[in-house]
């Protein structure tokens, strides 16, 4: 060891000697300086400082970054205006850094740092000369520079790195040495300094420097303190007498005296509290609703506050773990639901990771806590402050889980998923990632329900947590009432429009499977999954893939709905059935309706309780075979049936007769009972209108031949003949007015209402994309007919007036029949008066029964006959006048209500009825005559 130390000293001595004797500054100043070579004292000082520097432990305060150091040197040269030198340095550095292998410099950064330090020290020496030993040495050491060398003869100083010397003042060598020793924080044994020689007397001193644990170093440190030497920047030595550790132990003992509970015990209790277990000192307080440290325990206020903050994690853990345990315990008995189970499973997984962290922390808590010293930060122990750092991330997660637990206590299914999704809208990346992972698992059952419903039509919802609810109904009500949306279970990340589309897609599959007995939807579902880029297997849909969900639902809905409409149109011929209803129930087949009314008219004139439905069914079949209806599809004709509505006493067959159309599955989904009830209402109105038309036609048939035969009354008195002609004219005028009204009204109904609505229905059928569109189109078709036909809610007053008008027309027909029956009797009586007596006797014998009837004219004389005819015609004329007056008043009220109707087509009806403005002028003349 001594030989090695001596060899090192020899090498250092040779290095110092070469640096000082080969200095360029010494060579250039040889002419002006009579003694350019350094003195022996300078050599001793330089050697002394070199040994101290080499035996010190200086560490730079900057990071060891080779590239940054090279860039700093190049930038410094460029800022000084030395661009060429900066480029030269960059080129040299590139060659220097690229050289690797044997013979290359490994610690390149240190060499660059040394070069930069020398450059900065030289610049600082030139710009700010130092005038004192302590200042120069201290400044160079603080700034990271090289130590100063003294030159007693030139009153300067020399730098080891470049050999330059300057004067340091008037201090002698021994004083300079002692001053330098004080500034470097390292004491020198005066006896040894006096014995120091260049020839090898430094070996003992070098050994002292190489042994930092020598007891003499502590003595020298105290001597420096006593002499007032301050510094110690360059040399950092250990504490051989453990004075620092002793001070720390005294500080620790003082803390133990102030604290009743040690920090190790508190850490252990906090770890227990974080697992929901009471510790020795930290226990759960029900009143405070948390884990607290009792007031009787003597600890500093800061420690108590930190314990309370750290124990918040235990309180949160207790809440989360309690919810999870309670939910799983009551699962078999109560409907927690698959979403709730998934949520509890996620909480359990997070708690498992939390327990793993606590196990690591408990292992660290077993290590003793070291004293506050230099190596305290590197120990594997656990303190309250370290525990707060460890708990930072788990506390955020546990708080979030506790908030979710509070939000989801009374929720399940889609409502729970929606509530959790609302907390995912967060700006913290940690929270956002945690919520995304949680929602992936929580929403997995919900998305699986969506997949099976959209692609298979199956509703796997045992715990009623899906946003689609089913209920048992008949096949005809499957589409309308079988399934519905449950808004409370609709999660917020699924829009209402998308939910409606999901509902309709699953309903279409079930409708095809149950009502249409079709399996073609399976191929359409597979095509939809392929078009959307997903599969039909479980787990193909996940949370966060909203675009994929919308794409799948859209593709499935488009293909399945198209297949459903094809089945309805082609296999079940929905358009043909609608056209058959229009022809038979809406009386669009004219020859069939006319023939049916002719053959059932006599039968329907009888009381309703005497009419046989079987006989009417036979008459219906006869009407079909006798008209062009016989060429229609037999399946549609078989669906047409006679229906007798409930009747009251006194009702006639006309009041209870109707036709119905049997719409079977699946057509009864569209042509439901309520829809067919509205068709029945429209049929009754149209049938009544046709009955009035038929009555007017019968009245015209009765009036025309009797007018021609009125010459038989030529032998009657002039007054009776004129009265007959006047009554007949009144009937003809009133018939014309009624016929004008009925004809225009019937034209309006058949063409402006039925045909236009039918045309719109066909157009909307072509545009329909799903069954809901088809239902809406048919509903609109029926609504249009009802509103335009004055059968709607907004036209009730107009409808009542119309039906009263139609009743007056039927009353007019009865008066016409009565009039011409009387005329026929008068004709018969007049013919009887011209017969021979023998024929008269024979005729009287035949008509004895009739003559006995009250009001009969045959048993009376000619004079009485004339009086009776005049009286009859007068009564009939008065009745016709009364009917005309009431009819005109009602018709005028009907006309006046048309302009105020909301539907524009009813205004066109007024235009048709009052095309010549006859009624407008009539109302004006009446208004002028009123006072």
Short mmCIF file of N, CA and C in Angstrom, two decimals, residues 832-931:
data_model
loop_
_atom_site.label_atom_id
_atom_site.label_comp_id
_atom_site.label_asym_id
_atom_site.label_seq_id
_atom_site.Cartn_x
_atom_site.Cartn_y
_atom_site.Cartn_z
N UNK A 832 -164.08 2.66 -61.47
CA UNK A 832 -165.20 1.87 -60.95
C UNK A 832 -166.54 2.57 -61.19
N UNK A 833 -166.52 3.88 -61.12
CA UNK A 833 -167.78 4.61 -61.32
C UNK A 833 -168.26 4.52 -62.75
N UNK A 834 -167.39 4.20 -63.68
CA UNK A 834 -167.80 4.08 -65.09
C UNK A 834 -168.18 2.68 -65.50
N UNK A 835 -168.15 1.72 -64.64
CA UNK A 835 -168.52 0.35 -64.96
C UNK A 835 -170.04 0.18 -64.98
N UNK A 836 -170.51 -0.89 -65.51
CA UNK A 836 -171.94 -1.23 -65.53
C UNK A 836 -172.40 -1.61 -64.15
N UNK A 837 -173.65 -1.63 -63.99
CA UNK A 837 -174.18 -1.96 -62.67
C UNK A 837 -173.81 -3.36 -62.24
N UNK A 838 -173.88 -4.30 -63.28
CA UNK A 838 -173.51 -5.67 -62.92
C UNK A 838 -172.07 -5.77 -62.48
N UNK A 839 -171.23 -5.09 -63.28
CA UNK A 839 -169.80 -5.10 -62.88
C UNK A 839 -169.59 -4.36 -61.57
N UNK A 840 -170.44 -3.34 -61.35
CA UNK A 840 -170.28 -2.58 -60.11
C UNK A 840 -170.59 -3.44 -58.91
N UNK A 841 -171.75 -4.30 -59.10
CA UNK A 841 -172.10 -5.18 -58.00
C UNK A 841 -170.98 -6.17 -57.73
N UNK A 842 -170.45 -6.69 -58.84
CA UNK A 842 -169.36 -7.66 -58.69
C UNK A 842 -168.13 -7.01 -58.06
N UNK A 843 -167.88 -5.78 -58.49
CA UNK A 843 -166.71 -5.07 -57.96
C UNK A 843 -166.91 -4.74 -56.49
N UNK A 844 -168.20 -4.40 -56.16
CA UNK A 844 -168.44 -4.10 -54.74
C UNK A 844 -168.26 -5.34 -53.88
N UNK A 845 -168.67 -6.50 -54.44
CA UNK A 845 -168.49 -7.73 -53.67
C UNK A 845 -167.01 -8.02 -53.42
N UNK A 846 -166.21 -7.71 -54.43
CA UNK A 846 -164.77 -7.98 -54.27
C UNK A 846 -164.10 -6.99 -53.33
N UNK A 847 -164.65 -5.76 -53.34
CA UNK A 847 -164.00 -4.73 -52.53
C UNK A 847 -164.72 -4.44 -51.24
N UNK A 848 -165.56 -5.41 -50.82
CA UNK A 848 -166.28 -5.18 -49.56
C UNK A 848 -165.30 -5.09 -48.38
N UNK A 849 -164.27 -5.88 -48.51
CA UNK A 849 -163.30 -5.84 -47.40
C UNK A 849 -162.61 -4.48 -47.31
N UNK A 850 -162.25 -3.91 -48.47
CA UNK A 850 -161.58 -2.62 -48.49
C UNK A 850 -162.49 -1.49 -48.07
N UNK A 851 -163.79 -1.63 -48.45
CA UNK A 851 -164.72 -0.55 -48.12
C UNK A 851 -164.96 -0.46 -46.64
N UNK A 852 -164.75 -1.58 -45.96
CA UNK A 852 -164.95 -1.56 -44.51
C UNK A 852 -163.80 -0.89 -43.77
N UNK A 853 -162.66 -0.69 -44.45
CA UNK A 853 -161.53 -0.05 -43.79
C UNK A 853 -161.79 1.44 -43.61
N UNK A 854 -161.36 2.01 -42.50
CA UNK A 854 -161.56 3.43 -42.28
C UNK A 854 -160.72 4.24 -43.24
N UNK A 855 -161.22 5.30 -43.74
CA UNK A 855 -160.50 6.17 -44.65
C UNK A 855 -160.55 5.69 -46.07
N UNK A 856 -161.25 4.64 -46.38
CA UNK A 856 -161.30 4.14 -47.76
C UNK A 856 -162.27 4.98 -48.56
N UNK A 857 -161.84 5.18 -49.83
CA UNK A 857 -162.66 6.02 -50.70
C UNK A 857 -163.63 5.20 -51.56
N UNK A 858 -163.51 3.94 -51.61
CA UNK A 858 -164.27 3.14 -52.56
C UNK A 858 -165.74 3.00 -52.15
N UNK A 859 -166.02 3.09 -50.89
CA UNK A 859 -167.40 2.93 -50.43
C UNK A 859 -168.18 4.23 -50.41
N UNK A 860 -167.61 5.26 -50.93
CA UNK A 860 -168.25 6.55 -50.87
C UNK A 860 -168.82 6.93 -52.23
N UNK A 861 -169.61 7.94 -52.22
CA UNK A 861 -170.21 8.40 -53.47
C UNK A 861 -169.25 9.32 -54.21
N UNK A 862 -169.69 9.75 -55.42
CA UNK A 862 -168.81 10.57 -56.26
C UNK A 862 -168.53 11.92 -55.62
N UNK A 863 -169.57 12.51 -55.01
CA UNK A 863 -169.36 13.81 -54.39
C UNK A 863 -168.42 13.69 -53.19
N UNK A 864 -168.69 12.64 -52.44
CA UNK A 864 -167.82 12.43 -51.29
C UNK A 864 -166.38 12.12 -51.76
N UNK A 865 -166.27 11.43 -52.90
CA UNK A 865 -164.96 11.13 -53.45
C UNK A 865 -164.21 12.39 -53.83
N UNK A 866 -164.96 13.30 -54.44
CA UNK A 866 -164.33 14.56 -54.85
C UNK A 866 -163.87 15.35 -53.63
N UNK A 867 -164.73 15.40 -52.62
CA UNK A 867 -164.34 16.12 -51.40
C UNK A 867 -163.13 15.47 -50.70
N UNK A 868 -163.24 14.15 -50.70
CA UNK A 868 -162.13 13.41 -50.06
C UNK A 868 -160.82 13.63 -50.82
N UNK A 869 -160.84 13.64 -52.14
CA UNK A 869 -159.63 13.86 -52.95
C UNK A 869 -159.07 15.25 -52.71
N UNK A 870 -159.94 16.23 -52.65
CA UNK A 870 -159.47 17.59 -52.41
C UNK A 870 -158.80 17.72 -51.05
N UNK A 871 -159.46 17.08 -50.07
CA UNK A 871 -158.88 17.14 -48.73
C UNK A 871 -157.52 16.42 -48.67
N UNK A 872 -157.46 15.29 -49.33
CA UNK A 872 -156.20 14.52 -49.33
C UNK A 872 -155.07 15.30 -50.00
N UNK A 873 -155.40 15.87 -51.15
CA UNK A 873 -154.38 16.63 -51.86
C UNK A 873 -153.94 17.87 -51.06
N UNK A 874 -154.89 18.45 -50.38
CA UNK A 874 -154.54 19.61 -49.56
C UNK A 874 -153.60 19.22 -48.42
N UNK A 875 -153.89 18.09 -47.76
CA UNK A 875 -153.02 17.62 -46.67
C UNK A 875 -151.62 17.26 -47.17
N UNK A 876 -151.62 16.58 -48.32
CA UNK A 876 -150.32 16.21 -48.89
C UNK A 876 -149.53 17.47 -49.26
N UNK A 877 -150.22 18.43 -49.84
CA UNK A 877 -149.55 19.69 -50.21
C UNK A 877 -148.98 20.39 -48.99
N UNK A 878 -149.77 20.41 -47.90
CA UNK A 878 -149.26 21.03 -46.69
C UNK A 878 -148.04 20.29 -46.13
N UNK A 879 -148.08 18.96 -46.18
CA UNK A 879 -146.93 18.18 -45.71
C UNK A 879 -145.70 18.44 -46.58
N UNK A 880 -145.93 18.52 -47.89
CA UNK A 880 -144.81 18.78 -48.80
C UNK A 880 -144.25 20.18 -48.53
N UNK A 881 -145.11 21.13 -48.28
CA UNK A 881 -144.65 22.49 -47.97
C UNK A 881 -143.83 22.51 -46.68
N UNK A 882 -144.31 21.76 -45.68
CA UNK A 882 -143.58 21.72 -44.41
C UNK A 882 -142.20 21.07 -44.59
N UNK A 883 -142.18 19.98 -45.35
CA UNK A 883 -140.89 19.31 -45.59
C UNK A 883 -139.96 20.23 -46.37
N UNK A 884 -140.54 20.92 -47.37
CA UNK A 884 -139.71 21.83 -48.18
C UNK A 884 -139.13 22.94 -47.33
N UNK A 885 -139.95 23.48 -46.46
CA UNK A 885 -139.48 24.56 -45.60
C UNK A 885 -138.39 24.09 -44.65
N UNK A 886 -138.63 22.97 -44.01
CA UNK A 886 -137.63 22.45 -43.06
C UNK A 886 -136.37 22.02 -43.80
N UNK A 887 -136.56 21.41 -44.95
CA UNK A 887 -135.38 20.97 -45.70
C UNK A 887 -134.54 22.18 -46.14
N UNK A 888 -135.22 23.22 -46.63
CA UNK A 888 -134.49 24.41 -47.07
C UNK A 888 -133.75 25.06 -45.92
N UNK A 889 -134.40 25.08 -44.76
CA UNK A 889 -133.75 25.67 -43.60
C UNK A 889 -132.52 24.86 -43.18
N UNK A 890 -132.67 23.53 -43.15
CA UNK A 890 -131.53 22.68 -42.79
C UNK A 890 -130.43 22.74 -43.84
N UNK A 891 -130.82 22.75 -45.10
CA UNK A 891 -129.81 22.79 -46.16
C UNK A 891 -129.04 24.12 -46.13
N UNK A 892 -129.77 25.19 -45.84
CA UNK A 892 -129.09 26.47 -45.73
C UNK A 892 -128.11 26.48 -44.56
N UNK A 893 -128.49 25.85 -43.43
CA UNK A 893 -127.56 25.73 -42.31
C UNK A 893 -126.36 24.87 -42.65
N UNK A 894 -126.62 23.83 -43.42
CA UNK A 894 -125.52 22.96 -43.84
C UNK A 894 -124.55 23.71 -44.75
N UNK A 895 -125.08 24.46 -45.67
CA UNK A 895 -124.24 25.23 -46.59
C UNK A 895 -123.43 26.29 -45.82
N UNK A 896 -124.06 26.91 -44.84
CA UNK A 896 -123.37 27.97 -44.09
C UNK A 896 -122.25 27.43 -43.22
N UNK A 897 -122.29 26.15 -42.83
CA UNK A 897 -121.23 25.57 -41.99
C UNK A 897 -120.02 25.12 -42.80
N UNK A 898 -120.19 24.90 -44.09
CA UNK A 898 -119.07 24.40 -44.89
C UNK A 898 -117.88 25.36 -44.95
N UNK A 899 -118.08 26.66 -45.13
CA UNK A 899 -116.90 27.54 -45.23
C UNK A 899 -116.04 27.60 -43.97
N UNK A 900 -116.61 27.29 -42.83
CA UNK A 900 -115.87 27.41 -41.58
C UNK A 900 -115.18 26.10 -41.19
N UNK A 901 -115.32 25.08 -42.02
CA UNK A 901 -114.68 23.81 -41.71
C UNK A 901 -113.18 23.93 -41.95
N UNK A 902 -112.39 23.19 -41.14
CA UNK A 902 -110.95 23.29 -41.22
C UNK A 902 -110.39 22.56 -42.43
N UNK A 903 -111.05 21.51 -42.86
CA UNK A 903 -110.53 20.77 -44.00
C UNK A 903 -110.91 21.49 -45.29
N UNK A 904 -109.92 21.67 -46.13
CA UNK A 904 -110.15 22.49 -47.33
C UNK A 904 -111.07 21.81 -48.32
N UNK A 905 -111.08 20.46 -48.36
CA UNK A 905 -111.94 19.77 -49.32
C UNK A 905 -113.42 20.00 -49.05
N UNK A 906 -113.79 20.25 -47.81
CA UNK A 906 -115.19 20.54 -47.50
C UNK A 906 -115.60 21.89 -48.07
N UNK A 907 -114.64 22.78 -48.23
CA UNK A 907 -114.96 24.04 -48.88
C UNK A 907 -115.22 23.84 -50.37
N UNK A 908 -114.51 22.88 -50.96
CA UNK A 908 -114.80 22.55 -52.37
C UNK A 908 -116.17 21.90 -52.52
N UNK A 909 -116.65 21.20 -51.50
CA UNK A 909 -118.01 20.65 -51.54
C UNK A 909 -119.03 21.76 -51.64
N UNK A 910 -118.83 22.83 -50.92
CA UNK A 910 -119.74 23.98 -51.02
C UNK A 910 -119.72 24.57 -52.43
N UNK A 911 -118.52 24.61 -53.01
CA UNK A 911 -118.42 25.13 -54.37
C UNK A 911 -119.23 24.28 -55.35
N UNK A 912 -119.22 22.99 -55.18
CA UNK A 912 -119.99 22.11 -56.06
C UNK A 912 -121.49 22.26 -55.82
N UNK A 913 -121.89 22.37 -54.54
CA UNK A 913 -123.31 22.47 -54.25
C UNK A 913 -123.89 23.82 -54.68
N UNK A 914 -123.09 24.85 -54.59
CA UNK A 914 -123.58 26.21 -54.92
C UNK A 914 -122.79 26.76 -56.12
N UNK A 915 -122.68 25.94 -57.14
CA UNK A 915 -121.89 26.32 -58.30
C UNK A 915 -122.48 27.54 -59.01
N UNK A 916 -123.82 27.61 -59.09
CA UNK A 916 -124.49 28.75 -59.76
C UNK A 916 -124.79 29.89 -58.80
N UNK A 917 -124.36 29.77 -57.53
CA UNK A 917 -124.59 30.78 -56.50
C UNK A 917 -126.09 31.02 -56.26
N UNK A 918 -126.89 29.99 -56.52
CA UNK A 918 -128.33 30.09 -56.29
C UNK A 918 -128.63 30.27 -54.81
N UNK A 919 -127.99 29.47 -53.98
CA UNK A 919 -128.26 29.54 -52.55
C UNK A 919 -127.66 30.80 -51.94
N UNK A 920 -126.58 31.29 -52.50
CA UNK A 920 -126.01 32.55 -52.00
C UNK A 920 -126.97 33.70 -52.24
N UNK A 921 -127.54 33.78 -53.48
CA UNK A 921 -128.53 34.83 -53.77
C UNK A 921 -129.80 34.65 -52.95
N UNK A 922 -130.15 33.38 -52.72
CA UNK A 922 -131.36 33.13 -51.94
C UNK A 922 -131.20 33.61 -50.50
N UNK A 923 -130.01 33.36 -49.93
CA UNK A 923 -129.76 33.83 -48.57
C UNK A 923 -129.71 35.35 -48.52
N UNK A 924 -129.20 35.96 -49.61
CA UNK A 924 -129.17 37.42 -49.66
C UNK A 924 -130.55 38.02 -49.74
N UNK A 925 -131.43 37.44 -50.53
CA UNK A 925 -132.80 37.96 -50.66
C UNK A 925 -133.56 37.80 -49.35
N UNK A 926 -133.33 36.66 -48.70
CA UNK A 926 -134.00 36.46 -47.41
C UNK A 926 -133.52 37.48 -46.39
N UNK A 927 -132.22 37.78 -46.42
CA UNK A 927 -131.68 38.77 -45.50
C UNK A 927 -132.22 40.15 -45.77
N UNK A 928 -132.49 40.49 -47.04
CA UNK A 928 -133.05 41.81 -47.35
C UNK A 928 -134.50 41.92 -46.92
N UNK A 929 -135.22 40.81 -46.96
CA UNK A 929 -136.64 40.86 -46.57
C UNK A 929 -136.82 40.91 -45.06
N UNK A 930 -135.79 40.51 -44.33
CA UNK A 930 -135.91 40.56 -42.87
C UNK A 930 -135.89 42.01 -42.40
N UNK A 931 -136.71 42.41 -41.44
CA UNK A 931 -136.74 43.79 -40.98
C UNK A 931 -135.46 44.14 -40.23
#
